Amino acid sequence: MSSHAFDSALKLQPLAPGRYAGQTSAAYWNMVGPFGGTTAATVLKAILSHPQRLGDPLSITVNYAGALAQGPFEVQLQPARTNRSTQHWTAAIVQTDAGGQPVIASTATAITAARRETWSLSDLPMPAVPRPAEVQSMRYGQAMAWLDHYELRPVSGLIPQTWDGRQHDHSLSQLWMRDQPPRPLDFCSLLALSDIFFPRVWLKRATRVPAGTVSITTYFHAGDKELRATGSGYLLGQARGQEFRNGFFDQSAQLWNEAGTLLCTSHQIVYYKE
Amino acid sequence: MSSHAFDSALKLQPLAPGRYAGQTSAAYWNMVGPFGGTTAATVLKAILSHPQRLGDPLSITVNYAGALAQGPFEVQLQPARTNRSTQHWTAAIVQTDAGGQPVIASTATAITAARRETWSLSDLPMPAVPRPAEVQSMRYGQAMAWLDHYELRPVSGLIPQTWDGRQHDHSLSQLWMRDQPPRPLDFCSLLALSDIFFPRVWLKRATRVPAGTVSITTYFHAGDKELRATGSGYLLGQARGQEFRNGFFDQSAQLWNEAGTLLCTSHQIVYYKE
């Protein structure tokens, strides 16, 4: 039995076919709700727990319709269609409001797939960066709770140390990262890690405007073999913004393991104020 | 009234709140189903037709669970949650099989948003390429029907002229494109154009293996103003693969108008055989 905070945060109790009860985790609390990475991972955990599930995660999209309130929630999901080697899922996270009415906090779709070995090739080699031991671990002091559960070693594009509003020439960040304490990588923790980057708009503008992910999509290139080869080692994460326009920017991210295998690629659209 | 084939392909008849009847279009037929771009655009068209819709498209994810059969289909959708300035949609395209049973062909989620002007900036300038008039329009001969409805002027990364299995050094394609005949750009046609690229695996391997999009996510950076400024001009589309592994590769794409404004960014995960 693992006693890692990440596993505790993702604990689900089956209620009925396709219905799972969960509880928000204080350990992964962000500013006005849980860290979005754990929310996405919770949906994936429910899918992986479903008795009819076929194959491993290929793709997941989680839309953050509203912040999860502290307390209980329910993950509702169903296989929308099962093919020979792929399965399409629809899901939602639902809470009950003060008036007893259901409130949808997140919607999601996902695809799982029984993959076979084929011709394979990367078209995006891991960038040449210093090794994890050569860069310092970030210390956050009294920051958000969820940051305590990750070891982050920024390589470039660090969170601005002075919020002087000086426009940065790019929005690229690179960092080594892993669970804290180290935990063998699985699909859920990989998904959570794909959402770990601070808002690109903070880097670009050196201004701490309110910002939050509205929708994230992660594509899994790793299978069990690549997860096992990664173990509890570091991942190199890289993220950059492409367009900041009228209240929203998009981010594209890639995560490699230390051996340089691209484990997942991830994209999100993020709200920002002003 | 427009008589453009694209508008005919997207024609929907309201049946009940959140239920729209459509018909597959011979004009946009691909190999074993309609061009995925029109399928995605049909979902978006239904959302834009919904009387409760708030704002303009921000994000859409369409999952292709199975090929649409030629004939009638129904788009089913609902606003899962409406906030002050964003609205979250869930949708599906459903057909009826020979036994009278409903079959889900596609699932989708989308977000619409009432956007306001804010600080804005692009972090991805349009690449320097020859102008549309300086590159030749592609002729396909007897190819798939949907290609007749697009004018494509490839700049680089053309579809291999010889399928000699020689590994290409990258999977990047750039091309100018627009509807054929020209049609003023709207959110639906922009979405369809974001799915226009031939499979990256064909370029990388110079081998024509079976391949098809499993899931696409497009983020809209354009609002009405940028659409009007684009009119029926050309878009520069750019797409590349990041990882080809065990039957699936991902593609990241960007679409600019002739003035160099980034209109949308798009990502997809694509099945390939062998």
PDB file of N, CA, C and O in Angstrom, chain A residues 99-160:
ATOM      1  N   GLY A  99     -27.849  24.298  -2.191  1.00  0.00           N
ATOM      2  CA  GLY A  99     -29.277  24.016  -2.346  1.00  0.00           C
ATOM      3  C   GLY A  99     -29.576  22.576  -2.728  1.00  0.00           C
ATOM      4  O   GLY A  99     -30.712  22.246  -3.041  1.00  0.00           O
ATOM      5  N   GLY A 100     -28.528  21.718  -2.720  1.00  0.00           N
ATOM      6  CA  GLY A 100     -28.738  20.312  -3.035  1.00  0.00           C
ATOM      7  C   GLY A 100     -28.773  20.013  -4.524  1.00  0.00           C
ATOM      8  O   GLY A 100     -29.080  18.893  -4.935  1.00  0.00           O
ATOM      9  N   GLN A 101     -28.455  21.009  -5.338  1.00  0.00           N
ATOM     10  CA  GLN A 101     -28.474  20.820  -6.784  1.00  0.00           C
ATOM     11  C   GLN A 101     -27.108  20.360  -7.293  1.00  0.00           C
ATOM     12  O   GLN A 101     -26.079  20.822  -6.803  1.00  0.00           O
ATOM     13  N   PRO A 102     -27.082  19.466  -8.289  1.00  0.00           N
ATOM     14  CA  PRO A 102     -25.797  19.050  -8.864  1.00  0.00           C
ATOM     15  C   PRO A 102     -25.165  20.187  -9.669  1.00  0.00           C
ATOM     16  O   PRO A 102     -25.857  20.907 -10.384  1.00  0.00           O
ATOM     17  N   VAL A 103     -23.856  20.334  -9.502  1.00  0.00           N
ATOM     18  CA  VAL A 103     -23.098  21.351 -10.235  1.00  0.00           C
ATOM     19  C   VAL A 103     -21.941  20.650 -10.947  1.00  0.00           C
ATOM     20  O   VAL A 103     -21.169  19.934 -10.309  1.00  0.00           O
ATOM     21  N   ILE A 104     -21.832  20.856 -12.245  1.00  0.00           N
ATOM     22  CA  ILE A 104     -20.733  20.240 -12.995  1.00  0.00           C
ATOM     23  C   ILE A 104     -19.485  21.100 -12.823  1.00  0.00           C
ATOM     24  O   ILE A 104     -19.463  22.264 -13.223  1.00  0.00           O
ATOM     25  N   ALA A 105     -18.445  20.527 -12.230  1.00  0.00           N
ATOM     26  CA  ALA A 105     -17.188  21.254 -12.044  1.00  0.00           C
ATOM     27  C   ALA A 105     -16.261  21.050 -13.236  1.00  0.00           C
ATOM     28  O   ALA A 105     -15.527  21.953 -13.612  1.00  0.00           O
ATOM     29  N   SER A 106     -16.283  19.860 -13.819  1.00  0.00           N
ATOM     30  CA  SER A 106     -15.430  19.558 -14.977  1.00  0.00           C
ATOM     31  C   SER A 106     -16.149  18.618 -15.919  1.00  0.00           C
ATOM     32  O   SER A 106     -16.901  17.748 -15.477  1.00  0.00           O
ATOM     33  N   THR A 107     -15.899  18.803 -17.205  1.00  0.00           N
ATOM     34  CA  THR A 107     -16.297  17.811 -18.186  1.00  0.00           C
ATOM     35  C   THR A 107     -15.017  17.234 -18.783  1.00  0.00           C
ATOM     36  O   THR A 107     -13.963  17.875 -18.730  1.00  0.00           O
ATOM     37  N   ALA A 108     -15.102  16.049 -19.337  1.00  0.00           N
ATOM     38  CA  ALA A 108     -13.896  15.422 -19.891  1.00  0.00           C
ATOM     39  C   ALA A 108     -14.257  14.390 -20.943  1.00  0.00           C
ATOM     40  O   ALA A 108     -15.359  13.825 -20.918  1.00  0.00           O
ATOM     41  N   THR A 109     -13.357  14.195 -21.868  1.00  0.00           N
ATOM     42  CA  THR A 109     -13.413  13.035 -22.751  1.00  0.00           C
ATOM     43  C   THR A 109     -12.031  12.403 -22.746  1.00  0.00           C
ATOM     44  O   THR A 109     -11.030  13.078 -22.482  1.00  0.00           O
ATOM     45  N   ALA A 110     -11.986  11.121 -22.994  1.00  0.00           N
ATOM     46  CA  ALA A 110     -10.693  10.439 -23.021  1.00  0.00           C
ATOM     47  C   ALA A 110     -10.768   9.273 -23.992  1.00  0.00           C
ATOM     48  O   ALA A 110     -11.863   8.800 -24.339  1.00  0.00           O
ATOM     49  N   ILE A 111      -9.619   8.830 -24.422  1.00  0.00           N
ATOM     50  CA  ILE A 111      -9.514   7.647 -25.275  1.00  0.00           C
ATOM     51  C   ILE A 111      -8.468   6.722 -24.668  1.00  0.00           C
ATOM     52  O   ILE A 111      -7.375   7.179 -24.295  1.00  0.00           O
ATOM     53  N   THR A 112      -8.834   5.475 -24.526  1.00  0.00           N
ATOM     54  CA  THR A 112      -7.851   4.468 -24.146  1.00  0.00           C
ATOM     55  C   THR A 112      -7.643   3.560 -25.360  1.00  0.00           C
ATOM     56  O   THR A 112      -8.515   3.458 -26.227  1.00  0.00           O
ATOM     57  N   ALA A 113      -6.482   2.941 -25.421  1.00  0.00           N
ATOM     58  CA  ALA A 113      -6.163   2.146 -26.605  1.00  0.00           C
ATOM     59  C   ALA A 113      -5.273   0.967 -26.234  1.00  0.00           C
ATOM     60  O   ALA A 113      -4.379   1.094 -25.401  1.00  0.00           O
ATOM     61  N   ALA A 114      -5.557  -0.158 -26.840  1.00  0.00           N
ATOM     62  CA  ALA A 114      -4.668  -1.325 -26.734  1.00  0.00           C
ATOM     63  C   ALA A 114      -3.628  -1.159 -27.832  1.00  0.00           C
ATOM     64  O   ALA A 114      -3.937  -1.327 -29.004  1.00  0.00           O
ATOM     65  N   ARG A 115      -2.421  -0.761 -27.442  1.00  0.00           N
ATOM     66  CA  ARG A 115      -1.394  -0.429 -28.442  1.00  0.00           C
ATOM     67  C   ARG A 115      -0.485  -1.601 -28.712  1.00  0.00           C
ATOM     68  O   ARG A 115      -0.201  -2.404 -27.833  1.00  0.00           O
ATOM     69  N   ARG A 116      -0.036  -1.669 -29.935  1.00  0.00           N
ATOM     70  CA  ARG A 116       0.921  -2.697 -30.317  1.00  0.00           C
ATOM     71  C   ARG A 116       2.205  -2.037 -30.760  1.00  0.00           C
ATOM     72  O   ARG A 116       2.191  -0.889 -31.207  1.00  0.00           O
ATOM     73  N   GLU A 117       3.306  -2.765 -30.695  1.00  0.00           N
ATOM     74  CA  GLU A 117       4.566  -2.198 -31.159  1.00  0.00           C
ATOM     75  C   GLU A 117       4.527  -2.016 -32.667  1.00  0.00           C
ATOM     76  O   GLU A 117       4.121  -2.902 -33.400  1.00  0.00           O
ATOM     77  N   THR A 118       4.920  -0.812 -33.116  1.00  0.00           N
ATOM     78  CA  THR A 118       4.973  -0.499 -34.545  1.00  0.00           C
ATOM     79  C   THR A 118       6.264   0.260 -34.803  1.00  0.00           C
ATOM     80  O   THR A 118       7.005   0.581 -33.878  1.00  0.00           O
ATOM     81  N   TRP A 119       6.490   0.602 -36.055  1.00  0.00           N
ATOM     82  CA  TRP A 119       7.511   1.569 -36.420  1.00  0.00           C
ATOM     83  C   TRP A 119       7.300   2.800 -35.551  1.00  0.00           C
ATOM     84  O   TRP A 119       6.178   3.285 -35.431  1.00  0.00           O
ATOM     85  N   SER A 120       8.342   3.276 -34.903  1.00  0.00           N
ATOM     86  CA  SER A 120       8.213   4.409 -33.992  1.00  0.00           C
ATOM     87  C   SER A 120       9.406   5.323 -34.151  1.00  0.00           C
ATOM     88  O   SER A 120      10.506   4.865 -34.502  1.00  0.00           O
ATOM     89  N   LEU A 121       9.185   6.604 -33.904  1.00  0.00           N
ATOM     90  CA  LEU A 121      10.259   7.569 -34.101  1.00  0.00           C
ATOM     91  C   LEU A 121       9.859   8.874 -33.439  1.00  0.00           C
ATOM     92  O   LEU A 121       8.704   9.261 -33.466  1.00  0.00           O
ATOM     93  N   SER A 122      10.841   9.550 -32.842  1.00  0.00           N
ATOM     94  CA  SER A 122      10.545  10.862 -32.287  1.00  0.00           C
ATOM     95  C   SER A 122      10.946  11.924 -33.295  1.00  0.00           C
ATOM     96  O   SER A 122      11.971  11.811 -33.951  1.00  0.00           O
ATOM     97  N   ASP A 123      10.104  12.959 -33.422  1.00  0.00           N
ATOM     98  CA  ASP A 123      10.483  14.084 -34.277  1.00  0.00           C
ATOM     99  C   ASP A 123      10.799  15.310 -33.422  1.00  0.00           C
ATOM    100  O   ASP A 123      10.850  16.424 -33.921  1.00  0.00           O
ATOM    101  N   LEU A 124      10.982  15.080 -32.131  1.00  0.00           N
ATOM    102  CA  LEU A 124      11.238  16.185 -31.218  1.00  0.00           C
ATOM    103  C   LEU A 124      12.213  15.737 -30.141  1.00  0.00           C
ATOM    104  O   LEU A 124      11.816  15.349 -29.044  1.00  0.00           O
ATOM    105  N   PRO A 125      13.513  15.762 -30.453  1.00  0.00           N
ATOM    106  CA  PRO A 125      14.504  15.314 -29.471  1.00  0.00           C
ATOM    107  C   PRO A 125      14.479  16.202 -28.227  1.00  0.00           C
ATOM    108  O   PRO A 125      14.131  17.378 -28.298  1.00  0.00           O
ATOM    109  N   MET A 126      14.817  15.617 -27.099  1.00  0.00           N
ATOM    110  CA  MET A 126      14.902  16.390 -25.859  1.00  0.00           C
ATOM    111  C   MET A 126      15.953  17.481 -26.025  1.00  0.00           C
ATOM    112  O   MET A 126      17.046  17.225 -26.547  1.00  0.00           O
ATOM    113  N   PRO A 127      15.635  18.706 -25.613  1.00  0.00           N
ATOM    114  CA  PRO A 127      16.633  19.774 -25.732  1.00  0.00           C
ATOM    115  C   PRO A 127      17.851  19.488 -24.852  1.00  0.00           C
ATOM    116  O   PRO A 127      17.747  18.793 -23.837  1.00  0.00           O
ATOM    117  N   ALA A 128      18.992  19.996 -25.262  1.00  0.00           N
ATOM    118  CA  ALA A 128      20.225  19.827 -24.482  1.00  0.00           C
ATOM    119  C   ALA A 128      20.175  20.775 -23.289  1.00  0.00           C
ATOM    120  O   ALA A 128      20.167  22.001 -23.465  1.00  0.00           O
ATOM    121  N   VAL A 129      20.085  20.217 -22.104  1.00  0.00           N
ATOM    122  CA  VAL A 129      20.013  21.022 -20.878  1.00  0.00           C
ATOM    123  C   VAL A 129      20.906  20.383 -19.827  1.00  0.00           C
ATOM    124  O   VAL A 129      21.266  19.211 -19.947  1.00  0.00           O
ATOM    125  N   PRO A 130      21.288  21.118 -18.783  1.00  0.00           N
ATOM    126  CA  PRO A 130      22.050  20.508 -17.691  1.00  0.00           C
ATOM    127  C   PRO A 130      21.258  19.364 -17.055  1.00  0.00           C
ATOM    128  O   PRO A 130      20.029  19.360 -17.101  1.00  0.00           O
ATOM    129  N   ARG A 131      21.954  18.404 -16.471  1.00  0.00           N
ATOM    130  CA  ARG A 131      21.299  17.281 -15.803  1.00  0.00           C
ATOM    131  C   ARG A 131      20.626  17.768 -14.514  1.00  0.00           C
ATOM    132  O   ARG A 131      20.999  18.814 -13.970  1.00  0.00           O
ATOM    133  N   PRO A 132      19.651  16.971 -14.000  1.00  0.00           N
ATOM    134  CA  PRO A 132      18.922  17.399 -12.792  1.00  0.00           C
ATOM    135  C   PRO A 132      19.837  17.791 -11.628  1.00  0.00           C
ATOM    136  O   PRO A 132      19.571  18.778 -10.938  1.00  0.00           O
ATOM    137  N   ALA A 133      20.909  17.004 -11.412  1.00  0.00           N
ATOM    138  CA  ALA A 133      21.775  17.270 -10.257  1.00  0.00           C
ATOM    139  C   ALA A 133      22.547  18.579 -10.415  1.00  0.00           C
ATOM    140  O   ALA A 133      23.078  19.121  -9.443  1.00  0.00           O
ATOM    141  N   GLU A 134      22.600  19.076 -11.653  1.00  0.00           N
ATOM    142  CA  GLU A 134      23.381  20.294 -11.899  1.00  0.00           C
ATOM    143  C   GLU A 134      22.554  21.570 -11.721  1.00  0.00           C
ATOM    144  O   GLU A 134      23.080  22.673 -11.847  1.00  0.00           O
ATOM    145  N   VAL A 135      21.255  21.420 -11.510  1.00  0.00           N
ATOM    146  CA  VAL A 135      20.434  22.619 -11.291  1.00  0.00           C
ATOM    147  C   VAL A 135      19.773  22.540  -9.917  1.00  0.00           C
ATOM    148  O   VAL A 135      19.464  21.460  -9.418  1.00  0.00           O
ATOM    149  N   GLN A 136      19.576  23.697  -9.352  1.00  0.00           N
ATOM    150  CA  GLN A 136      19.078  23.761  -7.976  1.00  0.00           C
ATOM    151  C   GLN A 136      17.585  23.506  -7.891  1.00  0.00           C
ATOM    152  O   GLN A 136      16.809  23.917  -8.758  1.00  0.00           O
ATOM    153  N   SER A 137      17.200  22.868  -6.795  1.00  0.00           N
ATOM    154  CA  SER A 137      15.790  22.657  -6.515  1.00  0.00           C
ATOM    155  C   SER A 137      15.185  23.974  -6.050  1.00  0.00           C
ATOM    156  O   SER A 137      15.798  24.732  -5.305  1.00  0.00           O
ATOM    157  N   MET A 138      13.990  24.253  -6.537  1.00  0.00           N
ATOM    158  CA  MET A 138      13.282  25.495  -6.215  1.00  0.00           C
ATOM    159  C   MET A 138      12.719  25.404  -4.803  1.00  0.00           C
ATOM    160  O   MET A 138      12.191  24.364  -4.402  1.00  0.00           O
ATOM    161  N   ARG A 139      12.830  26.511  -4.068  1.00  0.00           N
ATOM    162  CA  ARG A 139      12.185  26.548  -2.743  1.00  0.00           C
ATOM    163  C   ARG A 139      11.102  27.624  -2.784  1.00  0.00           C
ATOM    164  O   ARG A 139      11.331  28.724  -3.261  1.00  0.00           O
ATOM    165  N   TYR A 140       9.915  27.273  -2.308  1.00  0.00           N
ATOM    166  CA  TYR A 140       8.775  28.165  -2.460  1.00  0.00           C
ATOM    167  C   TYR A 140       8.380  28.901  -1.192  1.00  0.00           C
ATOM    168  O   TYR A 140       7.591  29.823  -1.244  1.00  0.00           O
ATOM    169  N   GLY A 141       8.907  28.461  -0.039  1.00  0.00           N
ATOM    170  CA  GLY A 141       8.478  29.099   1.197  1.00  0.00           C
ATOM    171  C   GLY A 141       7.008  28.827   1.417  1.00  0.00           C
ATOM    172  O   GLY A 141       6.541  27.713   1.261  1.00  0.00           O
ATOM    173  N   GLN A 142       6.253  29.861   1.709  1.00  0.00           N
ATOM    174  CA  GLN A 142       4.848  29.679   2.050  1.00  0.00           C
ATOM    175  C   GLN A 142       3.957  29.820   0.825  1.00  0.00           C
ATOM    176  O   GLN A 142       3.114  30.719   0.757  1.00  0.00           O
ATOM    177  N   ALA A 143       4.141  28.947  -0.133  1.00  0.00           N
ATOM    178  CA  ALA A 143       3.334  29.046  -1.355  1.00  0.00           C
ATOM    179  C   ALA A 143       2.146  28.095  -1.261  1.00  0.00           C
ATOM    180  O   ALA A 143       1.772  27.645  -0.180  1.00  0.00           O
ATOM    181  N   MET A 144       1.570  27.767  -2.388  1.00  0.00           N
ATOM    182  CA  MET A 144       0.409  26.889  -2.422  1.00  0.00           C
ATOM    183  C   MET A 144       0.793  25.479  -1.996  1.00  0.00           C
ATOM    184  O   MET A 144       1.881  24.997  -2.304  1.00  0.00           O
ATOM    185  N   ALA A 145      -0.149  24.797  -1.311  1.00  0.00           N
ATOM    186  CA  ALA A 145       0.122  23.485  -0.720  1.00  0.00           C
ATOM    187  C   ALA A 145       0.642  22.473  -1.736  1.00  0.00           C
ATOM    188  O   ALA A 145       1.582  21.723  -1.449  1.00  0.00           O
ATOM    189  N   TRP A 146       0.064  22.457  -2.929  1.00  0.00           N
ATOM    190  CA  TRP A 146       0.418  21.399  -3.878  1.00  0.00           C
ATOM    191  C   TRP A 146       1.880  21.438  -4.283  1.00  0.00           C
ATOM    192  O   TRP A 146       2.462  20.393  -4.615  1.00  0.00           O
ATOM    193  N   LEU A 147       2.492  22.601  -4.240  1.00  0.00           N
ATOM    194  CA  LEU A 147       3.896  22.719  -4.631  1.00  0.00           C
ATOM    195  C   LEU A 147       4.826  21.933  -3.708  1.00  0.00           C
ATOM    196  O   LEU A 147       5.914  21.526  -4.122  1.00  0.00           O
ATOM    197  N   ASP A 148       4.377  21.705  -2.466  1.00  0.00           N
ATOM    198  CA  ASP A 148       5.184  20.911  -1.526  1.00  0.00           C
ATOM    199  C   ASP A 148       5.340  19.467  -1.976  1.00  0.00           C
ATOM    200  O   ASP A 148       6.216  18.756  -1.476  1.00  0.00           O
ATOM    201  N   HIS A 149       4.497  19.037  -2.892  1.00  0.00           N
ATOM    202  CA  HIS A 149       4.512  17.627  -3.276  1.00  0.00           C
ATOM    203  C   HIS A 149       5.206  17.382  -4.601  1.00  0.00           C
ATOM    204  O   HIS A 149       5.081  16.317  -5.203  1.00  0.00           O
ATOM    205  N   TYR A 150       5.912  18.403  -5.053  1.00  0.00           N
ATOM    206  CA  TYR A 150       6.717  18.273  -6.269  1.00  0.00           C
ATOM    207  C   TYR A 150       8.108  18.819  -6.032  1.00  0.00           C
ATOM    208  O   TYR A 150       8.283  19.821  -5.328  1.00  0.00           O
ATOM    209  N   GLU A 151       9.084  18.131  -6.618  1.00  0.00           N
ATOM    210  CA  GLU A 151      10.450  18.621  -6.625  1.00  0.00           C
ATOM    211  C   GLU A 151      10.678  19.234  -8.005  1.00  0.00           C
ATOM    212  O   GLU A 151      10.574  18.552  -9.023  1.00  0.00           O
ATOM    213  N   LEU A 152      10.936  20.524  -8.026  1.00  0.00           N
ATOM    214  CA  LEU A 152      11.069  21.252  -9.287  1.00  0.00           C
ATOM    215  C   LEU A 152      12.458  21.859  -9.385  1.00  0.00           C
ATOM    216  O   LEU A 152      12.895  22.574  -8.476  1.00  0.00           O
ATOM    217  N   ARG A 153      13.148  21.562 -10.462  1.00  0.00           N
ATOM    218  CA  ARG A 153      14.497  22.082 -10.683  1.00  0.00           C
ATOM    219  C   ARG A 153      14.508  22.873 -11.987  1.00  0.00           C
ATOM    220  O   ARG A 153      14.796  22.316 -13.056  1.00  0.00           O
ATOM    221  N   PRO A 154      14.214  24.161 -11.913  1.00  0.00           N
ATOM    222  CA  PRO A 154      14.094  24.961 -13.133  1.00  0.00           C
ATOM    223  C   PRO A 154      15.432  25.113 -13.851  1.00  0.00           C
ATOM    224  O   PRO A 154      16.461  25.334 -13.225  1.00  0.00           O
ATOM    225  N   VAL A 155      15.374  24.973 -15.169  1.00  0.00           N
ATOM    226  CA  VAL A 155      16.551  25.096 -16.024  1.00  0.00           C
ATOM    227  C   VAL A 155      16.557  26.471 -16.688  1.00  0.00           C
ATOM    228  O   VAL A 155      17.578  27.147 -16.742  1.00  0.00           O
ATOM    229  N   SER A 156      15.408  26.876 -17.198  1.00  0.00           N
ATOM    230  CA  SER A 156      15.297  28.183 -17.856  1.00  0.00           C
ATOM    231  C   SER A 156      13.853  28.663 -17.770  1.00  0.00           C
ATOM    232  O   SER A 156      12.947  27.874 -17.500  1.00  0.00           O
ATOM    233  N   GLY A 157      13.649  29.957 -17.966  1.00  0.00           N
ATOM    234  CA  GLY A 157      12.290  30.497 -17.907  1.00  0.00           C
ATOM    235  C   GLY A 157      11.696  30.379 -16.519  1.00  0.00           C
ATOM    236  O   GLY A 157      10.540  29.973 -16.352  1.00  0.00           O
ATOM    237  N   LEU A 158      12.489  30.726 -15.497  1.00  0.00           N
ATOM    238  CA  LEU A 158      12.022  30.658 -14.108  1.00  0.00           C
ATOM    239  C   LEU A 158      10.908  31.671 -13.861  1.00  0.00           C
ATOM    240  O   LEU A 158      10.790  32.680 -14.557  1.00  0.00           O
ATOM    241  N   ILE A 159      10.124  31.388 -12.851  1.00  0.00           N
ATOM    242  CA  ILE A 159       9.090  32.336 -12.447  1.00  0.00           C
ATOM    243  C   ILE A 159       9.786  33.651 -12.085  1.00  0.00           C
ATOM    244  O   ILE A 159      10.827  33.658 -11.431  1.00  0.00           O
ATOM    245  N   PRO A 160       9.257  34.784 -12.584  1.00  0.00           N
ATOM    246  CA  PRO A 160       9.958  36.056 -12.382  1.00  0.00           C
ATOM    247  C   PRO A 160      10.253  36.310 -10.891  1.00  0.00           C
ATOM    248  O   PRO A 160       9.396  36.089 -10.036  1.00  0.00           O
TER     249      PRO A 160
END
